[in-house]
Coordinates of C-alpha atoms in Angstrom, one line a residue:
M1 CA -16.3 -75.6 26.2
A2 CA -19.4 -73.5 26.9
D3 CA -19.0 -69.8 26.9
A4 CA -18.7 -67.9 30.3
A5 CA -22.3 -66.6 30.2
S6 CA -23.9 -70.1 29.7
R7 CA -21.7 -71.6 32.3
L8 CA -22.6 -68.8 34.8
K9 CA -26.3 -69.1 34.1
N10 CA -26.3 -72.9 34.6
L11 CA -24.3 -72.6 37.8
F12 CA -26.4 -69.8 39.2
E13 CA -29.6 -71.7 38.5
L14 CA -28.3 -74.8 40.1
L15 CA -27.3 -72.8 43.2
L16 CA -30.6 -70.9 43.4
G17 CA -32.8 -73.9 42.6
A18 CA -34.8 -71.8 40.1
P19 CA -34.6 -70.5 36.5
L20 CA -32.7 -67.2 36.2
P21 CA -35.2 -64.5 35.2
V22 CA -32.6 -62.2 33.8
R23 CA -30.0 -62.6 31.1
V24 CA -26.3 -63.0 31.9
R25 CA -23.6 -61.2 29.9
A26 CA -20.1 -62.1 30.8
W27 CA -16.7 -60.5 30.3
D28 CA -16.0 -62.5 27.1
G29 CA -19.0 -60.9 25.4
S30 CA -21.1 -64.0 25.6
Q31 CA -24.8 -63.9 26.7
A32 CA -27.3 -66.4 28.0
G33 CA -30.9 -66.3 29.4
P34 CA -34.4 -65.1 28.5
P35 CA -34.4 -63.0 25.3
G36 CA -35.5 -59.4 25.9
A37 CA -35.0 -59.6 29.7
P38 CA -32.7 -57.1 31.5
A39 CA -29.1 -58.3 31.5
L40 CA -26.9 -58.9 34.6
V41 CA -23.5 -57.8 33.3
L42 CA -20.4 -59.4 34.9
R43 CA -17.6 -57.2 33.6
N44 CA -14.8 -59.3 34.9
R45 CA -13.9 -62.5 36.9
R46 CA -13.6 -60.5 40.1
A47 CA -17.4 -60.1 40.1
V48 CA -17.7 -63.9 40.4
R49 CA -15.1 -63.9 43.2
R50 CA -17.1 -61.3 45.1
L51 CA -20.2 -63.5 44.9
L52 CA -18.3 -66.6 46.0
F53 CA -16.7 -65.0 49.0
K54 CA -19.8 -63.1 50.1
P55 CA -22.9 -65.0 48.7
G56 CA -26.1 -63.1 48.8
E57 CA -26.9 -59.4 49.1
L58 CA -23.6 -58.1 50.3
G59 CA -21.6 -59.8 47.6
L60 CA -23.9 -58.4 45.0
A61 CA -23.7 -55.0 46.5
R62 CA -19.9 -55.1 46.6
A63 CA -19.7 -56.1 42.9
W64 CA -22.2 -53.4 42.0
V65 CA -20.5 -50.6 43.9
A66 CA -17.1 -51.5 42.6
G67 CA -18.4 -51.5 39.0
D68 CA -17.7 -55.3 38.5
L69 CA -21.4 -55.9 38.1
D70 CA -23.9 -53.8 36.2
I71 CA -27.4 -54.0 34.7
D72 CA -28.2 -53.5 31.1
G73 CA -31.9 -52.6 30.6
D74 CA -34.6 -51.3 32.9
L75 CA -33.1 -51.0 36.4
Y76 CA -36.4 -51.4 38.2
A77 CA -37.5 -54.4 36.1
A78 CA -34.1 -56.1 36.8
L79 CA -34.3 -55.5 40.6
D80 CA -37.9 -56.7 40.6
L81 CA -36.9 -59.9 38.9
I82 CA -33.8 -60.5 41.0
S83 CA -35.5 -59.7 44.4
G84 CA -37.5 -62.8 44.3
L85 CA -34.3 -64.9 44.2
V86 CA -32.1 -62.8 46.5
W87 CA -34.2 -60.9 49.0
E88 CA -37.6 -62.7 49.1
R89 CA -36.9 -66.4 48.8
G90 CA -39.1 -67.2 51.8
E91 CA -39.2 -70.0 54.3
G92 CA -39.1 -72.7 51.6
A93 CA -35.6 -71.8 50.5
R94 CA -32.9 -74.2 51.5
S95 CA -30.4 -73.2 54.2
R96 CA -26.7 -72.6 53.2
A97 CA -25.7 -75.7 55.1
A98 CA -28.3 -77.8 53.3
L99 CA -27.1 -76.4 50.0
L100 CA -23.5 -77.3 50.7
R101 CA -24.4 -80.9 51.4
D102 CA -25.9 -81.3 47.9
P103 CA -23.3 -82.9 45.6
E104 CA -24.6 -81.0 42.6
V105 CA -24.3 -77.7 44.4
R106 CA -20.8 -78.4 45.5
A107 CA -19.9 -79.3 42.0
A108 CA -21.4 -76.0 40.8
L109 CA -19.4 -74.1 43.4
R110 CA -16.2 -75.8 42.2
G111 CA -17.2 -74.7 38.7
L112 CA -17.6 -71.1 39.8
V113 CA -14.2 -71.2 41.6
R114 CA -12.5 -72.4 38.4
L115 CA -14.3 -69.8 36.3
S116 CA -13.4 -66.9 38.7
G117 CA -9.7 -67.3 38.4
L118 CA -7.4 -66.9 41.3
P119 CA -9.4 -67.8 44.5
L120 CA -8.4 -64.6 46.4
P121 CA -11.1 -62.5 48.2
P122 CA -11.3 -59.0 46.6
A123 CA -11.1 -56.1 49.1
P124 CA -14.4 -54.4 49.8
P125 CA -15.0 -51.1 47.9
P126 CA -13.7 -48.1 49.8
E127 CA -17.3 -46.8 50.1
E128 CA -18.2 -49.7 52.5
V129 CA -18.4 -48.7 56.2
R130 CA -15.6 -50.2 58.3
R131 CA -17.2 -51.6 61.5
H132 CA -16.0 -50.5 64.9
R133 CA -16.5 -52.4 68.1
G134 CA -18.5 -51.0 70.9
H135 CA -22.1 -49.9 71.6
L136 CA -24.4 -48.6 68.8
H137 CA -26.1 -45.2 69.0
T138 CA -23.7 -43.4 71.3
K139 CA -23.4 -39.7 70.4
R140 CA -20.0 -40.4 68.8
T141 CA -21.2 -43.4 66.7
D142 CA -24.4 -41.6 65.6
R143 CA -22.3 -38.6 64.5
R144 CA -20.0 -40.9 62.5
A145 CA -23.0 -42.7 60.9
V146 CA -24.7 -39.4 60.0
S147 CA -21.5 -38.0 58.5
H148 CA -21.1 -41.2 56.3
H149 CA -24.6 -40.6 54.8
Y150 CA -25.0 -36.9 54.7
D151 CA -21.5 -35.5 54.2
V152 CA -21.3 -36.8 50.7
G153 CA -21.3 -33.3 49.3
N154 CA -24.0 -30.7 49.1
D155 CA -23.5 -30.3 45.3
F156 CA -24.3 -34.1 44.9
Y157 CA -27.5 -33.8 46.9
E158 CA -28.5 -30.8 44.9
I159 CA -28.5 -33.0 41.8
V160 CA -30.6 -35.7 43.5
L161 CA -33.0 -33.6 45.5
G162 CA -33.5 -30.6 43.3
P163 CA -34.1 -27.0 44.5
S164 CA -36.3 -28.1 47.4
M165 CA -33.3 -29.8 49.1
V166 CA -35.8 -32.0 51.1
Y167 CA -34.5 -35.5 51.7
S168 CA -37.7 -37.2 52.8
C169 CA -41.0 -38.4 51.3
A170 CA -42.8 -35.8 49.3
Y171 CA -46.6 -35.4 49.4
W172 CA -48.1 -35.7 45.9
E173 CA -51.5 -34.2 44.9
S174 CA -51.1 -36.2 41.7
P175 CA -48.2 -38.2 40.0
G176 CA -47.9 -35.4 37.5
S177 CA -47.0 -32.8 40.1
T178 CA -43.4 -31.5 40.2
L179 CA -41.0 -32.7 42.8
E180 CA -40.7 -29.2 44.2
D181 CA -44.4 -28.7 44.5
A182 CA -44.8 -32.1 46.2
Q183 CA -42.0 -31.3 48.7
R184 CA -43.6 -27.9 49.4
D185 CA -46.9 -29.5 50.0
K186 CA -45.3 -32.0 52.4
L187 CA -43.7 -29.2 54.5
E188 CA -47.1 -27.3 54.5
L189 CA -48.8 -30.5 55.6
V190 CA -46.4 -30.8 58.6
C191 CA -47.0 -27.2 59.5
A192 CA -50.8 -27.7 59.3
K193 CA -50.7 -30.7 61.5
L194 CA -48.6 -28.8 64.1
A195 CA -51.0 -25.9 63.9
L196 CA -48.1 -23.4 63.8
T197 CA -48.9 -19.8 64.5
P198 CA -46.7 -16.6 64.5
G199 CA -44.4 -16.3 67.4
Q200 CA -44.3 -20.0 68.4
R201 CA -41.1 -21.9 68.9
L202 CA -40.5 -24.9 66.7
L203 CA -37.7 -27.5 67.2
D204 CA -36.8 -29.2 63.9
V205 CA -35.0 -32.4 64.8
G206 CA -32.7 -33.6 62.0
C207 CA -33.2 -30.3 60.1
G208 CA -31.2 -31.4 57.0
W209 CA -30.5 -28.5 54.7
G210 CA -32.9 -26.2 56.4
S211 CA -36.0 -26.6 54.2
M212 CA -38.6 -27.2 57.0
A213 CA -37.1 -24.4 59.2
I214 CA -37.2 -21.9 56.3
H215 CA -40.8 -22.9 55.3
A216 CA -42.1 -22.7 58.8
A217 CA -40.5 -19.4 59.6
R218 CA -41.3 -17.7 56.3
E219 CA -44.9 -19.0 55.8
H220 CA -46.0 -19.3 59.4
G221 CA -44.0 -16.7 61.3
V222 CA -42.5 -19.1 63.9
R223 CA -39.1 -19.1 65.5
V224 CA -37.1 -22.2 64.7
V225 CA -34.2 -24.1 66.1
G226 CA -33.0 -26.7 63.6
I227 CA -30.5 -29.4 64.7
T228 CA -28.3 -31.8 62.7
L229 CA -25.2 -33.8 63.3
S230 CA -23.8 -33.0 59.8
Q231 CA -21.4 -30.1 59.5
E232 CA -22.0 -29.9 55.8
Q233 CA -25.8 -29.7 56.2
A234 CA -25.5 -27.0 58.9
A235 CA -23.2 -24.8 56.8
Y236 CA -25.5 -25.1 53.8
A237 CA -28.7 -24.5 55.9
R238 CA -27.2 -21.4 57.5
K239 CA -26.3 -19.9 54.1
R240 CA -29.9 -20.5 52.9
V241 CA -31.3 -18.9 56.1
A242 CA -29.1 -15.9 55.6
D243 CA -30.1 -15.6 51.9
E244 CA -33.7 -15.7 52.9
G245 CA -33.2 -12.9 55.5
L246 CA -34.4 -15.2 58.3
T247 CA -31.4 -15.2 60.6
D248 CA -33.5 -13.4 63.3
R249 CA -36.0 -16.3 63.3
I250 CA -33.9 -19.4 62.6
E251 CA -31.0 -20.9 64.4
I252 CA -29.2 -23.9 62.9
R253 CA -27.1 -26.0 65.4
V254 CA -24.8 -28.9 65.0
Q255 CA -26.3 -30.7 68.0
D256 CA -27.5 -34.1 69.2
Y257 CA -31.1 -34.3 70.2
R258 CA -30.0 -35.6 73.6
D259 CA -28.1 -32.3 74.2
V260 CA -31.0 -29.8 73.5
G261 CA -31.8 -28.2 76.8
D262 CA -33.6 -24.9 76.0
G263 CA -37.2 -26.0 76.0
P264 CA -40.0 -25.7 76.2
Y265 CA -41.0 -25.6 72.5
D266 CA -44.5 -25.1 71.2
A267 CA -44.0 -27.8 68.5
I268 CA -41.5 -30.3 67.3
S269 CA -41.0 -31.7 63.9
S270 CA -38.9 -34.9 63.3
I271 CA -38.9 -35.7 59.6
G272 CA -37.0 -38.7 58.5
M273 CA -34.7 -38.6 61.5
A274 CA -36.0 -41.3 63.9
E275 CA -34.7 -44.1 61.6
H276 CA -31.2 -43.2 62.9
V277 CA -32.2 -43.5 66.6
G278 CA -32.1 -47.2 67.1
A279 CA -34.5 -49.6 69.0
E280 CA -32.5 -49.4 72.2
R281 CA -32.6 -45.6 72.2
Y282 CA -36.1 -45.0 70.9
L283 CA -37.8 -44.6 74.3
E284 CA -35.1 -42.2 75.4
Y285 CA -35.6 -40.2 72.1
A286 CA -39.4 -40.0 72.7
E287 CA -38.9 -39.0 76.4
D288 CA -36.4 -36.3 75.5
L289 CA -38.8 -34.8 72.9
Y290 CA -41.7 -35.0 75.4
A291 CA -39.7 -33.1 78.0
L292 CA -38.8 -30.4 75.4
L293 CA -42.5 -29.7 74.6
R294 CA -44.7 -27.4 76.6
P295 CA -48.0 -28.9 77.8
G296 CA -50.4 -28.7 74.9
G297 CA -47.5 -28.8 72.4
R298 CA -47.5 -31.1 69.4
L299 CA -45.0 -33.5 67.8
L300 CA -45.0 -34.6 64.2
N301 CA -42.9 -37.7 63.7
H302 CA -42.4 -38.7 60.1
Q303 CA -40.7 -42.1 59.9
I304 CA -40.1 -45.1 57.7
A305 CA -41.6 -48.3 59.1
R306 CA -41.0 -52.0 58.3
R307 CA -43.5 -54.8 58.4
P308 CA -43.7 -56.6 61.8
Q309 CA -42.2 -60.1 62.0
R310 CA -43.8 -63.1 63.8
D311 CA -40.6 -63.4 65.7
E312 CA -39.1 -59.9 66.2
S313 CA -35.9 -61.4 67.6
T314 CA -35.0 -62.5 64.0
Y315 CA -35.0 -59.0 62.6
H316 CA -31.7 -57.9 61.1
V317 CA -30.7 -54.8 59.4
D318 CA -30.4 -55.0 55.6
E319 CA -26.8 -55.7 54.8
F320 CA -26.4 -53.4 51.8
I321 CA -28.1 -50.5 53.6
D322 CA -26.1 -51.0 56.7
A323 CA -22.8 -51.3 54.9
Y324 CA -23.2 -48.5 52.3
V325 CA -26.1 -46.2 53.0
F326 CA -27.4 -45.8 56.7
P327 CA -24.8 -47.4 59.1
D328 CA -26.6 -48.5 62.3
G329 CA -30.0 -47.4 60.9
E330 CA -32.9 -49.5 62.2
L331 CA -36.5 -49.6 61.1
A332 CA -39.4 -50.4 63.5
P333 CA -43.0 -51.4 62.9
L334 CA -45.5 -48.6 63.1
G335 CA -47.1 -50.2 66.2
T336 CA -43.8 -50.2 68.0
T337 CA -43.2 -46.5 67.3
V338 CA -46.7 -45.6 68.5
T339 CA -46.2 -47.7 71.7
Q340 CA -42.9 -46.0 72.5
L341 CA -44.3 -42.5 72.0
E342 CA -47.2 -43.4 74.3
R343 CA -44.8 -44.9 76.9
A344 CA -43.0 -41.5 76.9
G345 CA -46.3 -39.8 77.8
F346 CA -47.5 -38.6 74.4
E347 CA -51.1 -39.0 73.3
V348 CA -51.1 -40.2 69.7
R349 CA -53.9 -38.3 67.9
D350 CA -53.4 -39.2 64.2
V351 CA -51.5 -41.6 62.0
E352 CA -51.3 -41.1 58.2
S353 CA -49.6 -43.6 55.9
I354 CA -48.1 -42.0 52.8
R355 CA -46.3 -45.1 51.5
E356 CA -47.2 -44.7 47.9
H357 CA -45.9 -41.1 48.0
Y358 CA -42.4 -42.4 48.7
G359 CA -42.3 -44.6 45.6
L360 CA -43.1 -41.5 43.5
T361 CA -40.5 -39.4 45.4
L362 CA -37.7 -42.0 45.0
R363 CA -38.3 -42.5 41.3
R364 CA -37.9 -38.7 40.8
W365 CA -34.7 -38.7 42.7
V366 CA -33.3 -41.6 40.6
A367 CA -34.3 -39.9 37.4
R368 CA -32.5 -36.7 38.5
L369 CA -29.4 -38.7 39.4
E370 CA -29.4 -40.6 36.1
A371 CA -30.0 -37.4 34.0
D372 CA -26.8 -35.8 35.5
W373 CA -24.9 -39.0 36.0
A374 CA -21.4 -37.8 34.8
R375 CA -21.4 -34.8 37.2
A376 CA -22.8 -36.8 40.1
A377 CA -20.1 -39.4 39.7
R378 CA -17.4 -36.7 39.5
L379 CA -18.7 -35.0 42.6
A380 CA -19.3 -38.0 44.9
G381 CA -17.2 -40.6 43.1
P382 CA -18.5 -43.4 40.8
G383 CA -18.9 -45.9 43.7
R384 CA -20.9 -43.5 45.9
A385 CA -23.1 -42.5 42.9
R386 CA -23.7 -46.2 42.2
V387 CA -24.7 -46.8 45.9
W388 CA -27.3 -44.1 45.7
R389 CA -28.7 -45.2 42.4
L390 CA -29.2 -48.8 43.6
Y391 CA -30.4 -47.8 47.1
M392 CA -33.0 -45.4 45.8
A393 CA -34.3 -47.7 43.0
A394 CA -34.5 -50.7 45.3
C395 CA -36.3 -48.6 48.0
A396 CA -38.8 -47.3 45.4
L397 CA -39.8 -50.9 44.7
A398 CA -39.9 -51.8 48.4
F399 CA -42.4 -49.0 49.1
E400 CA -44.5 -49.8 46.0
R401 CA -44.7 -53.5 47.0
N402 CA -45.6 -52.7 50.6
S403 CA -42.4 -54.2 52.0
I404 CA -41.8 -51.0 53.9
G405 CA -44.0 -47.9 54.6
V406 CA -43.7 -44.4 55.9
N407 CA -46.1 -42.7 58.3
Q408 CA -46.7 -39.3 59.9
V409 CA -47.6 -39.7 63.5
L410 CA -49.1 -36.6 65.2
A411 CA -48.9 -36.7 69.0
V412 CA -49.5 -34.2 71.8
R413 CA -48.3 -33.5 75.3
A414 CA -51.7 -33.1 76.9
L415 CA -52.3 -30.8 79.8
D416 CA -52.6 -32.2 83.3
S417 CA -56.4 -31.7 83.0
G418 CA -56.4 -34.0 80.0
D419 CA -57.1 -31.3 77.5
S420 CA -55.2 -32.0 74.3
G421 CA -55.9 -28.7 72.6
M422 CA -57.0 -30.6 69.5
P423 CA -60.2 -29.8 67.5
L424 CA -63.0 -32.3 67.6
R425 CA -62.4 -33.0 63.9
A426 CA -58.6 -32.9 63.5
R427 CA -58.2 -33.8 59.8
T428 CA -58.9 -30.3 58.5
W429 CA -55.6 -30.4 56.6
N430 CA -57.1 -32.8 54.0

């Protein structure tokens, strides 16, 4: 009888209809596949059961998070090779129904069942979000989703993000810059686009651990209100503000953007927050920010974007991201975001894509996580640490391959006269 790895490789190739570009290493120590390629390591039969009961991305994610499945070799190279079979098979791929009608495929599935042992579905890893019925993006569900992602532990995020504690795309003068310099340059870029001056009021929506608020207050003399839905972030940010001696200029609130009622503000920054808003709520989000700005005030909206689809009704949230990383998060095409901001009354004055910058940022975060893996796994738990490693590495590839992008959209609330307050040549920040 063939060893487990050879049997798995043959069965996977039959199901996928293509050669397997990675090696397979099975629980019995056997290996099969292209020499020198990264290895997909199935540590036990439970990994096969997870793939059988949840074929595709979610089954792979569950096996990875639980530690039943691993990769030996370059993680980025392995993900790049696997993505063509799992995430990017295209319109020519056969449907699941068509596959199941194929006698050879059905025989392969029976072979996998026999190889997997007892045909019982393993429970999902505890890190997986348990779905609740009801409407998305209510204040309560948004609070729960934010808590799942951000309340992992400030010590864990310190490992990943470094001293800057900025959890959004950095701005790189060169690939050789330090992560801290690139994040400082990003914050300064935002401040420059908002044209902050001493004494102005800035609302920082989704303020995270307080980095933007601190930079704007310290370097530009503004008064800042930072809002977050994460209790852990708020506590951390308040301590940083106190340590910087800026409590007279910065207020950190645990507050939903829909509940902010103390406008007008001279400027609003929203950096990496709008992805949580949801398509149904986006116009409301834009209208709320518009109402909070004084006439002549500026909004800087920094947001990840997906590529538009021919039929937008077919868009669905990535299963792994939704179940383990950003519950209820939604990405919109750049054009949709700009349209919604304009519908709310904003005049969009500048759009800058910084897509390549996010690949560089994510690779630095992954490197930091891997360099201090034992402590990260102890702080957040091995499953959660594995979630973040896979998510960040896969996202780095997605940005690099132009599957997703990230853009800074500068918009103004023009005066009734039509005056925008913008200079004739706005791109003075470059």
